[in-house]
Coordinates of C-alpha atoms in Angstrom, one line a residue:
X1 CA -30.4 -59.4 30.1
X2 CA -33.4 -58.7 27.9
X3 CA -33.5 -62.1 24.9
X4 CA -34.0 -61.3 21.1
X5 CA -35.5 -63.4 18.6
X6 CA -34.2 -64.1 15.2
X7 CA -35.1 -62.8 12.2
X8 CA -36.9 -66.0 10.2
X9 CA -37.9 -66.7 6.9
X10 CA -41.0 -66.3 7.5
X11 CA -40.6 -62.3 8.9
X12 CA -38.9 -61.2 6.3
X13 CA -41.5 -62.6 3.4
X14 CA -43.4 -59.7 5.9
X15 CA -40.9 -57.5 6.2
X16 CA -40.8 -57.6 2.3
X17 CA -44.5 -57.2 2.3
X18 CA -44.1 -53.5 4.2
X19 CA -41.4 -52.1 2.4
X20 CA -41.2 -54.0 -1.1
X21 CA -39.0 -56.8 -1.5
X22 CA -36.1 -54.6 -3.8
X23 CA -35.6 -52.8 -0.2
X24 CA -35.3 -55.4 2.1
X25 CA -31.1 -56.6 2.0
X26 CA -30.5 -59.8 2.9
X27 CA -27.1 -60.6 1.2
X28 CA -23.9 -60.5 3.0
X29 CA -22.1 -58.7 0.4
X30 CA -24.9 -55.6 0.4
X31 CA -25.2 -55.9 4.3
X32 CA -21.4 -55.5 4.8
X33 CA -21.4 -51.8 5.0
X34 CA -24.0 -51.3 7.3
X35 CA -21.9 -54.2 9.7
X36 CA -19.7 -50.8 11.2
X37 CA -19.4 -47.0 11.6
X38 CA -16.0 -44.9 10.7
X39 CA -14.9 -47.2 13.4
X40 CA -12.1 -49.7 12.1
X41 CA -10.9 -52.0 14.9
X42 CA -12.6 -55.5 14.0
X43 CA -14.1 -55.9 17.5
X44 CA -16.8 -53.2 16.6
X45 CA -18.2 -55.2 13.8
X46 CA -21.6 -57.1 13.4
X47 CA -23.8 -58.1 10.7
X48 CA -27.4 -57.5 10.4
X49 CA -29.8 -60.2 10.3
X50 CA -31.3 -58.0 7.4
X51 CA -31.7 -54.4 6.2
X52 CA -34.5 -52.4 5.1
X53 CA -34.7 -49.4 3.4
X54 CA -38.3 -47.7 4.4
X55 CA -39.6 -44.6 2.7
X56 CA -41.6 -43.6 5.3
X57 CA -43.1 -43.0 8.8
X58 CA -45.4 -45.4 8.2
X59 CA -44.1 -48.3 6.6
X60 CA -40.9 -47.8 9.6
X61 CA -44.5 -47.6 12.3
X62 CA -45.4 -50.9 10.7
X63 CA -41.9 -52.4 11.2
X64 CA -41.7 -51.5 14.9
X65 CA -44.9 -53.0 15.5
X66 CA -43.7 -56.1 13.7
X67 CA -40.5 -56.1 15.6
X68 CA -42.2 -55.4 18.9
X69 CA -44.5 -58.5 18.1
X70 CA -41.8 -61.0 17.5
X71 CA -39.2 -59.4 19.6
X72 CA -36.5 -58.3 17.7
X73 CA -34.0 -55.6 17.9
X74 CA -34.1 -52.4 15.3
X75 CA -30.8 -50.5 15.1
X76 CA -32.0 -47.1 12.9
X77 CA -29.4 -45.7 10.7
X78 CA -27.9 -43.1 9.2
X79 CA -25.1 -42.3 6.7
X80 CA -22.9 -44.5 8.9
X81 CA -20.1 -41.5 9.6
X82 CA -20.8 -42.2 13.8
X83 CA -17.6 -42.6 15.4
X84 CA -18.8 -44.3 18.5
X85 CA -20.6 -47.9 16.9
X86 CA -23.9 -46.4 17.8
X87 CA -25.6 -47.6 14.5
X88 CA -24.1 -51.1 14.6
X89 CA -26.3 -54.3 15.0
X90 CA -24.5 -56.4 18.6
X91 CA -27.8 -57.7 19.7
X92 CA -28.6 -58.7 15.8
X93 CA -32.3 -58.0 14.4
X94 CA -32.9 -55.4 11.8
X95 CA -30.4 -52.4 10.4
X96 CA -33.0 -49.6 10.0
X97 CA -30.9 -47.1 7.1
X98 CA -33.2 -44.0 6.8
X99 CA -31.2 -43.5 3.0
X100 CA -34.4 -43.4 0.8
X101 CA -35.6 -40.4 3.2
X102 CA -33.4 -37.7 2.1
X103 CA -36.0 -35.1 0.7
X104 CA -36.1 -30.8 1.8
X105 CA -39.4 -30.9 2.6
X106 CA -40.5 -27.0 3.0
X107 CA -38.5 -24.0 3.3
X108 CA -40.4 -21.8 5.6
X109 CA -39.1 -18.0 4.7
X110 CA -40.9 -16.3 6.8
X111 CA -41.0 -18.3 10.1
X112 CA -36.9 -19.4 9.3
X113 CA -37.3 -23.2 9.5
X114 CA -36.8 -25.8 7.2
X115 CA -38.8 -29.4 7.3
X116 CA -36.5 -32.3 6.1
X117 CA -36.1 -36.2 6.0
X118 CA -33.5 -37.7 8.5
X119 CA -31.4 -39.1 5.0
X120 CA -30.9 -35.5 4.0
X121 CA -27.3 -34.9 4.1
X122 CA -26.1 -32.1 6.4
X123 CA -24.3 -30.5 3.1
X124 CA -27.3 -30.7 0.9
X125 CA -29.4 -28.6 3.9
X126 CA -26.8 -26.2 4.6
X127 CA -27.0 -25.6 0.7
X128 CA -30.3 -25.5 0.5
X129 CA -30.6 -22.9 2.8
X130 CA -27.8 -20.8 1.5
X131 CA -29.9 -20.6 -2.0
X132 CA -32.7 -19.1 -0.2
X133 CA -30.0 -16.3 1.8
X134 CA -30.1 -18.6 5.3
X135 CA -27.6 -20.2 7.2
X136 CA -28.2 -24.0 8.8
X137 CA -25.7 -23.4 11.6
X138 CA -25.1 -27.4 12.3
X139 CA -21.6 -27.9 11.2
X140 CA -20.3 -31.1 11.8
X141 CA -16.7 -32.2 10.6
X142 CA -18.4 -34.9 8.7
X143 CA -21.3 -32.6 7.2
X144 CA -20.3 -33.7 3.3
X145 CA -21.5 -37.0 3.8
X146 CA -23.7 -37.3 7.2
X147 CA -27.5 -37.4 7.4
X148 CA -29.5 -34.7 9.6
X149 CA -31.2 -37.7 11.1
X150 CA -27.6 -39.3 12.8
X151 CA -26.8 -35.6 13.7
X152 CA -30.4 -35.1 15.7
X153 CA -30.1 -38.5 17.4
X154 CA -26.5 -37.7 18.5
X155 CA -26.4 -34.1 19.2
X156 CA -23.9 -33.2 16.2
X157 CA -21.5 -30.3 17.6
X158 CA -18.9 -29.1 15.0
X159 CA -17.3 -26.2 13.8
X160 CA -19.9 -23.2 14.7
X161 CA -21.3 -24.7 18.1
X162 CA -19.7 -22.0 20.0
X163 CA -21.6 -19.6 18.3
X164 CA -24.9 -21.0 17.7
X165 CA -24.9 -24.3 19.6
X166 CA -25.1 -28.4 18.6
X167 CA -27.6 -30.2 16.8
X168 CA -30.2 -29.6 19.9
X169 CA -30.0 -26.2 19.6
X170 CA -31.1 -26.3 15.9
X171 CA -34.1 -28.4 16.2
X172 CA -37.6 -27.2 17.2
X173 CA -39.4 -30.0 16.5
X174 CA -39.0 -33.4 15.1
X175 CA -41.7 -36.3 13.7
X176 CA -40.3 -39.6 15.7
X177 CA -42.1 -43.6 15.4
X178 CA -41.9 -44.1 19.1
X179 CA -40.5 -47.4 20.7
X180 CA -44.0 -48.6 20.4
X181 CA -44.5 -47.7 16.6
X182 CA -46.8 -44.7 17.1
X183 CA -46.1 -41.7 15.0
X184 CA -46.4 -38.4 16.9
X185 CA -45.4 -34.8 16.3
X186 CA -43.3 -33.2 18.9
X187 CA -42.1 -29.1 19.0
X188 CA -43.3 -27.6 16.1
X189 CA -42.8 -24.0 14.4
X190 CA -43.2 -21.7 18.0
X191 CA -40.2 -19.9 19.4
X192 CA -41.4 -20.3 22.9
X193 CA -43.2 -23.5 24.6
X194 CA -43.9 -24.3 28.2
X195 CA -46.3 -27.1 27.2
X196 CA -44.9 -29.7 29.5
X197 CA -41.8 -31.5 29.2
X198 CA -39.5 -30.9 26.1
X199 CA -39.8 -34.2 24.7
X200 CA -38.0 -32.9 21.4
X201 CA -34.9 -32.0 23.4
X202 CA -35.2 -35.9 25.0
X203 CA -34.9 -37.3 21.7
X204 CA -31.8 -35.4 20.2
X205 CA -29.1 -37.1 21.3
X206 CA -31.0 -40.5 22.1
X207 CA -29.0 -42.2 20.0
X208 CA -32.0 -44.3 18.7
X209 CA -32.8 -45.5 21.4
X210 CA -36.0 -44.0 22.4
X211 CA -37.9 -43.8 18.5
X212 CA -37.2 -43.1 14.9
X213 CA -36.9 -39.6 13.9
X214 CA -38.7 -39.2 10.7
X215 CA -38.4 -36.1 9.6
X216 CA -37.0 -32.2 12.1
X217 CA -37.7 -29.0 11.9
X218 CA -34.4 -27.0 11.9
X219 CA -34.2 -23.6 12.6
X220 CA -32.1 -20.9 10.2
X221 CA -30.8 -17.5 11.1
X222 CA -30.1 -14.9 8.2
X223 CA -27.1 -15.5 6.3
X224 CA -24.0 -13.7 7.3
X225 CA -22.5 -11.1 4.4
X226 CA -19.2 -11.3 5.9
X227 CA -16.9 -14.0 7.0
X228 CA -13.2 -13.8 7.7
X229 CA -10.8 -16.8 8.6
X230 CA -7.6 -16.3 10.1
X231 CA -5.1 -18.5 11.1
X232 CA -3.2 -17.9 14.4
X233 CA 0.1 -20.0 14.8
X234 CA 1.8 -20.6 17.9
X235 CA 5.5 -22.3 19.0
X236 CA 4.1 -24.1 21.7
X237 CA 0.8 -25.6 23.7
X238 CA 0.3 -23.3 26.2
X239 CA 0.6 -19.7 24.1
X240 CA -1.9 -21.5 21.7
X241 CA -4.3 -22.6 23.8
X242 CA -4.2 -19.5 25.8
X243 CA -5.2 -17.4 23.4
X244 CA -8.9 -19.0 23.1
X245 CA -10.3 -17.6 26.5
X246 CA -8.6 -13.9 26.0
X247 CA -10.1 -13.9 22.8
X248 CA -13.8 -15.2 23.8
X249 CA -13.7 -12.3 27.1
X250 CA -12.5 -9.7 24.6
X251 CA -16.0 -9.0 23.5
X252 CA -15.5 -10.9 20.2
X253 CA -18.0 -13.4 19.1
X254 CA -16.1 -15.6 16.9
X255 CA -18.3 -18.5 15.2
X256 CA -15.6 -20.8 15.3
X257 CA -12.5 -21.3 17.2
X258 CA -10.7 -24.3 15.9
X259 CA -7.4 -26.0 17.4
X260 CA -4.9 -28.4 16.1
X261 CA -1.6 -29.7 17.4
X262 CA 1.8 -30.2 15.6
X263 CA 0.8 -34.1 15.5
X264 CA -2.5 -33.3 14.2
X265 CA -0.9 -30.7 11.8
X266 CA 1.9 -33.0 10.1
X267 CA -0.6 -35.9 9.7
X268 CA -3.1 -33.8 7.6
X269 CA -0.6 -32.6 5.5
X270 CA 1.3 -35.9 4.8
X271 CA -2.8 -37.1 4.0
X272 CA -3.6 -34.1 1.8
X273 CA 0.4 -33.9 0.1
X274 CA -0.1 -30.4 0.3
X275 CA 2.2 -28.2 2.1
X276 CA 0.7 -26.0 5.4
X277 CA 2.3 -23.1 7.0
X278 CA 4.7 -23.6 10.0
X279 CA 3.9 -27.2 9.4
X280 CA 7.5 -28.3 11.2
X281 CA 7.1 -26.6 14.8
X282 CA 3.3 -24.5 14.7
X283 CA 0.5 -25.2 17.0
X284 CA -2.8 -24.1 15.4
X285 CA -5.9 -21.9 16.4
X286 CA -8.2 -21.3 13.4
X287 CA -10.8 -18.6 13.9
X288 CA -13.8 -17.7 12.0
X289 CA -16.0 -14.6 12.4
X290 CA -19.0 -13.3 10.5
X291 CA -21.5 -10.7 10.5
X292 CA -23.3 -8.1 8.5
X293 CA -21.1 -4.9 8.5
X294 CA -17.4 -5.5 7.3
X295 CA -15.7 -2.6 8.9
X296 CA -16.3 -4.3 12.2
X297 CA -15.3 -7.7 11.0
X298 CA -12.4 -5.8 9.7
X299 CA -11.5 -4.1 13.0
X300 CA -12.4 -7.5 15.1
X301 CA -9.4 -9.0 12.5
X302 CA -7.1 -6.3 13.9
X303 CA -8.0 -6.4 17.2
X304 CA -7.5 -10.6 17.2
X305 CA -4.1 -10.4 14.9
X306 CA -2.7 -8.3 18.1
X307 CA -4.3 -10.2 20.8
X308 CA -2.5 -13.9 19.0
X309 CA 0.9 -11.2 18.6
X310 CA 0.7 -10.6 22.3
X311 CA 0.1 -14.0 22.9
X312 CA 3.1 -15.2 21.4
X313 CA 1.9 -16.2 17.5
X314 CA 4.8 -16.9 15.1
X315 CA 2.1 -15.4 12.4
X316 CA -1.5 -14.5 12.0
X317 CA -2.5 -15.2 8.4
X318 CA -6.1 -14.1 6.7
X319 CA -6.2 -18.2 5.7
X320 CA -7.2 -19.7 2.4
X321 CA -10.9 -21.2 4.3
X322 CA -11.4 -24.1 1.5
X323 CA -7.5 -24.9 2.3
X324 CA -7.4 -24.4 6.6
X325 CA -10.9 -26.5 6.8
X326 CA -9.9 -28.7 4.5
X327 CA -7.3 -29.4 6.7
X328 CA -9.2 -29.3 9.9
X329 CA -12.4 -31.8 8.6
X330 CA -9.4 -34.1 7.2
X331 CA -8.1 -34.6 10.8
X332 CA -9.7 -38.6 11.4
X333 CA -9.3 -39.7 8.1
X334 CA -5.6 -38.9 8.0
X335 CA -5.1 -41.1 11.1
X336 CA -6.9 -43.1 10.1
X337 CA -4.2 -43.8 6.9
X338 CA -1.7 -43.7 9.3
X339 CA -3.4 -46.1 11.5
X340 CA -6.0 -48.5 10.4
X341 CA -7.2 -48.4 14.0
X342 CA -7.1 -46.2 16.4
X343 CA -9.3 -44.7 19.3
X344 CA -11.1 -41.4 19.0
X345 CA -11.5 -40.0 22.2
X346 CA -14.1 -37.0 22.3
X347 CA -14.1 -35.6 25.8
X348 CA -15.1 -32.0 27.0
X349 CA -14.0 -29.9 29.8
X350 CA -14.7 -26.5 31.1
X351 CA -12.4 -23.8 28.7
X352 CA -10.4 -23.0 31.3
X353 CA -9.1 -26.6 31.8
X354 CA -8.1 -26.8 28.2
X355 CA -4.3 -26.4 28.0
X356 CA -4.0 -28.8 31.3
X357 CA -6.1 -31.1 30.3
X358 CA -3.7 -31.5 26.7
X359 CA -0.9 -31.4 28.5
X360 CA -1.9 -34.4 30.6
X361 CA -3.0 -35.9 27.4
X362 CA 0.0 -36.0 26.1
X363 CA 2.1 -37.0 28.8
X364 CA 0.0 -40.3 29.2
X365 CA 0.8 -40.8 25.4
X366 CA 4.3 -40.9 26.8
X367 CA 3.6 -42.8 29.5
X368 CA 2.0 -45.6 27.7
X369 CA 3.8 -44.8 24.5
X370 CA 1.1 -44.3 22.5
X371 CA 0.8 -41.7 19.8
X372 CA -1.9 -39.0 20.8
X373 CA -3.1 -36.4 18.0
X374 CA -5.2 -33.8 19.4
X375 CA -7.4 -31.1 17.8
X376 CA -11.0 -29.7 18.4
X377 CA -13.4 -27.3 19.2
X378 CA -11.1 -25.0 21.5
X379 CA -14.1 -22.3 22.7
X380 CA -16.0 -25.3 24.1
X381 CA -13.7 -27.0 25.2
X382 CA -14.0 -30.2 23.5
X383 CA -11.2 -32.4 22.4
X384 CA -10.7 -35.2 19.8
X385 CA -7.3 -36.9 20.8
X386 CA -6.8 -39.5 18.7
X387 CA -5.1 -42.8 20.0
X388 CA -3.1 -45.1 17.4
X389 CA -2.4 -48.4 17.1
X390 CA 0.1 -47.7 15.1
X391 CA 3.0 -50.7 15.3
X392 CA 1.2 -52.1 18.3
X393 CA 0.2 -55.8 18.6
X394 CA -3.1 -56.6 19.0
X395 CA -2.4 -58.0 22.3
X396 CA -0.5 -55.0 23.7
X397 CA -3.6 -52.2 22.1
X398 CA -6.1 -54.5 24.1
X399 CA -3.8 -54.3 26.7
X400 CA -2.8 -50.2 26.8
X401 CA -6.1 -49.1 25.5
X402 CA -8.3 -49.8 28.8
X403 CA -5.5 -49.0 31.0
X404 CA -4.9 -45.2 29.1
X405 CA -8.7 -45.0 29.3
X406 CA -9.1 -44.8 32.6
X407 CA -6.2 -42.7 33.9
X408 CA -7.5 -40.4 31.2
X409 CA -11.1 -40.5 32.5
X410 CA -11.2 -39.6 35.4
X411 CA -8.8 -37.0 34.6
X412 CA -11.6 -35.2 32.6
X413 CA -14.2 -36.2 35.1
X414 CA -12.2 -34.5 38.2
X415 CA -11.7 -31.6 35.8
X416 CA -15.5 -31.0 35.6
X417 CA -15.6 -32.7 32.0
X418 CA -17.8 -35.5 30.1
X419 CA -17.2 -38.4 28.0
X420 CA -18.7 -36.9 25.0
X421 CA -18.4 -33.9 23.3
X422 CA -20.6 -34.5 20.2
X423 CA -19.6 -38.1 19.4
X424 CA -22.4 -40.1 21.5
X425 CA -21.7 -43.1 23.5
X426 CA -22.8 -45.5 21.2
X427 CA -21.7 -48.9 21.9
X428 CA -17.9 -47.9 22.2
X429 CA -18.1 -46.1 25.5
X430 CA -20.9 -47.9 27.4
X431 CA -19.0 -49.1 30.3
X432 CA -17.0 -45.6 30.9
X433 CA -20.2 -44.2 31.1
X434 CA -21.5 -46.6 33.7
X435 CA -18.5 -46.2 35.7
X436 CA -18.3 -42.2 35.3
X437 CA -21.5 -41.3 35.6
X438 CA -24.3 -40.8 38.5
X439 CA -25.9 -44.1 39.8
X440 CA -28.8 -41.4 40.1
X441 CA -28.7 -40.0 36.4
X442 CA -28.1 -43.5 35.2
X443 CA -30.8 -44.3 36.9
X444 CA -33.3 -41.7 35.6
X445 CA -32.2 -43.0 32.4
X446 CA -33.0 -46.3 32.5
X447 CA -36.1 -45.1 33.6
X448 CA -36.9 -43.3 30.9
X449 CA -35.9 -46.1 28.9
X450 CA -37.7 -48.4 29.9
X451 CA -41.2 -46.5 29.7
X452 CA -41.2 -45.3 26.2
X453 CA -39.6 -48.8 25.1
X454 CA -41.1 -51.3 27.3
X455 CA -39.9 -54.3 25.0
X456 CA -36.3 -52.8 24.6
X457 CA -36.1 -53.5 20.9
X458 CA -34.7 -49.9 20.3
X459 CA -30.8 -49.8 19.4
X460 CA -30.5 -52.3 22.0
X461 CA -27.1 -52.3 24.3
X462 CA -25.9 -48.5 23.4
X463 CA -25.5 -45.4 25.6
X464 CA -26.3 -47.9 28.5
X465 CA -27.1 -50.9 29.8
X466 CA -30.6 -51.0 31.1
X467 CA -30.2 -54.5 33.0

């Protein structure tokens, strides 16, 4: 297992050099929010030796080289939303928080990209480009408050990934501070590039550990004209979840189909003390389409109001869209207020293995008597189910939590599915990933790994263990 030096006195009068002494954090009290992610349980907090707040590619190249030097750990950093203890400091060393970065750098009209810092909050670029008629299609549940940068280096999915993809499918080129503290350009402006290996696609969803993302090129599309929500309520699982594969072979395009369960349903309204339809028995499907010429998204309305009739729906409602996604993004911080901690499981399956794979969910809840909320991204097949603590001990949680885990596991796995949807691995899920995945992929990882970060300084102990 690789050894880490501290962080002395003496490196951070030089650290302080580089970056200015007002941005280089030292105190406990400033230092305690970058000690976690939106991850509560106590066991998934660390403090930083210290924090710095660079402003730039090079003063970050300077800091790598430093940290290289003296062997020390940097853990980069974004708004701290991560839901998997990917930005948190185990090994110690230096908390990297890319905050200060947060410019729009260019708004390219005529190519459709954009240019921006990794600080820039996913909100303020999907605004950005809505003032100049474009659409940023990354959508993540947290997009008021995350930063592209944490969305690039964990392959952000969200709310419109079944229509235009994650975070990697937004990004055509990025400007990274390698392991090494090099600053290269990688992708660019070009729809089409066979110029050797897609290094930009290596880095999203790296998690940090390979370089610092600096600034991305983002790709827009044309803004819709048109966008309808509807809300599709069901009695039951298996009518709701049906629906979503009728509806995606139907011909429709839908940018969004969105599902919550009763559990799910009842513990966002009791957050937001605000009333939702069918709230007492309804399962949820929340669909979104858009496009240019309204008589079609008119007629596509139609044509998925009698598909969710057929299927069973109680009701099929044109929704209020600042009330339903209110409701939806809502989903972890309502458990959370009902349970200070709890486990956010984010695994995927094939579509088709959806309403088993909830069913089965739930009945472990049952089985280990823990309560399981579940809702997600239904047309891809991902699925956040919530675990809470609840009245549990500490004791029994540690206890049940493994245990759950692994029945649950290799449920996904022998379903065709993944760990991660969009969450990352982080430092939550290292060891299910050892244990689920390929020796061989792990193995190409590590690889990896260890040649563009020879000294393993970068976001040490996440995603995997290279040892």
């Amino acid at each position: 297992m690789a050894k880490y030096n501290p962080v002395t006195d003496a490196i951070i009068k030089e650290l302080q050099t580089i970056i200015g002494e007002k941005y280089v954090l030292t105190d406990a009290d400033k230092m305690e929010k970058y000690s976690h992610d939106e991850v509560t349980d106590p066991k998934y907090v660390k403090m930083p030796e210290v924090v710095l707040l660079p402003s730039s590619a090079q003063e970050i190249a300077q800091v790598i080289k430093l940290a290289n030097r003296e062997h020390i750990p940097i853990v980069p950093r974004g708004a701290g939303t991560g839901l998997a203890s990917g930005a948190v400091p185990f090994k110690g060393g230096i908390v990297l928080s890319l905050e200060r970065m947060d410019k729009i750098l260019e708004i390219d009209t005529e190519n459709m990209f954009m240019t921006v810092e990794p600080g820039a909050t996913t909100e303020n670029v999907q605004q950005a480009a809505r003032e100049k008629g474009f659409l940023y299609a990354g959508d993540p549940c947290s997009g008021d408050s995350s930063f592209i940068g944490g969305n690039v280096a964990t392959n952000a999915g969200g709310n419109k990934a079944i229509k235009y993809g994650t975070t990697r499918q937004q990004v055509n080129g990025v400007e990274l501070v390698t392991a090494e503290g090099d600053i290269v350009e990688l992708g660019g402006k070009t729809k089409k590039d066979a110029s050797g290996y897609n290094l930009t696609q290596l880095v999203v969803g790296s998690e940090g550990t390979l370089g610092v993302v600096t600034k991305a090129i983002l790709k827009l599309v044309p803004l819709p004209k048109g966008v309808i929500d509807l809300l599709a309520i069901f009695p039951d699982l298996p009518s709701a979840i049906g629906i979503v594969s009728k509806l995606m072979a139907a011909g429709i395009t839908p940018t969004s189909v969105e599902f919550m369960d009763n559990a799910a349903i009842k513990s966002c309204e009791k957050f937001l003390n605000e009333k939702l339809p069918h709230s007492d028995n309804g399962f949820y499907i929340i669909i979104q389409v858009e496009g240019d010429n309204e008589d079609l998204l008119d007629d596509q309305a139609v044509i998925i109001d009698e598909m969710c009739t057929e299927n069973g729906a109680l009701s099929v409602l044109v929704a209020d869209p600042a009330k339903i996604w209110k409701a939806r993004k809502v989903f972890a911080e309502a458990d959370r207020a009902l349970s200070l901690i709890f486990s956010m499981e984010d695994l995927v399956v094939p579509m088709d293995k959806i309403p088993s794979a909830i069913e089965r969910i739930n009945a472990l809840g049952q089985k280990y008597g823990v309560a399981i909320h579940c809702a997600g991204h239904a047309a891809d097949g991902n699925i956040h189910a919530n675990l809470l603590k609840e009245q549990l001990s500490d004791e029994k949680w540690n206890e049940l939590l493994p245990a759950l885990q692994q029945e649950l596991y290799t449920m996904v796995y022998e379903m065709g599915g993944k760990l991660s949807g969009e969450h990352g691995i982080g430092y939550k899920r290292v060891n299910l990933l050892e244990q689920f995945s390929s020796p061989i992929e792990l193995k190409m990882m590590r690889a990896i790994k260890k040649a563009l970060d020879p000294n393993l300084i970068m976001n040490p102990g996440k995603v995997f263990n290279v040892e």
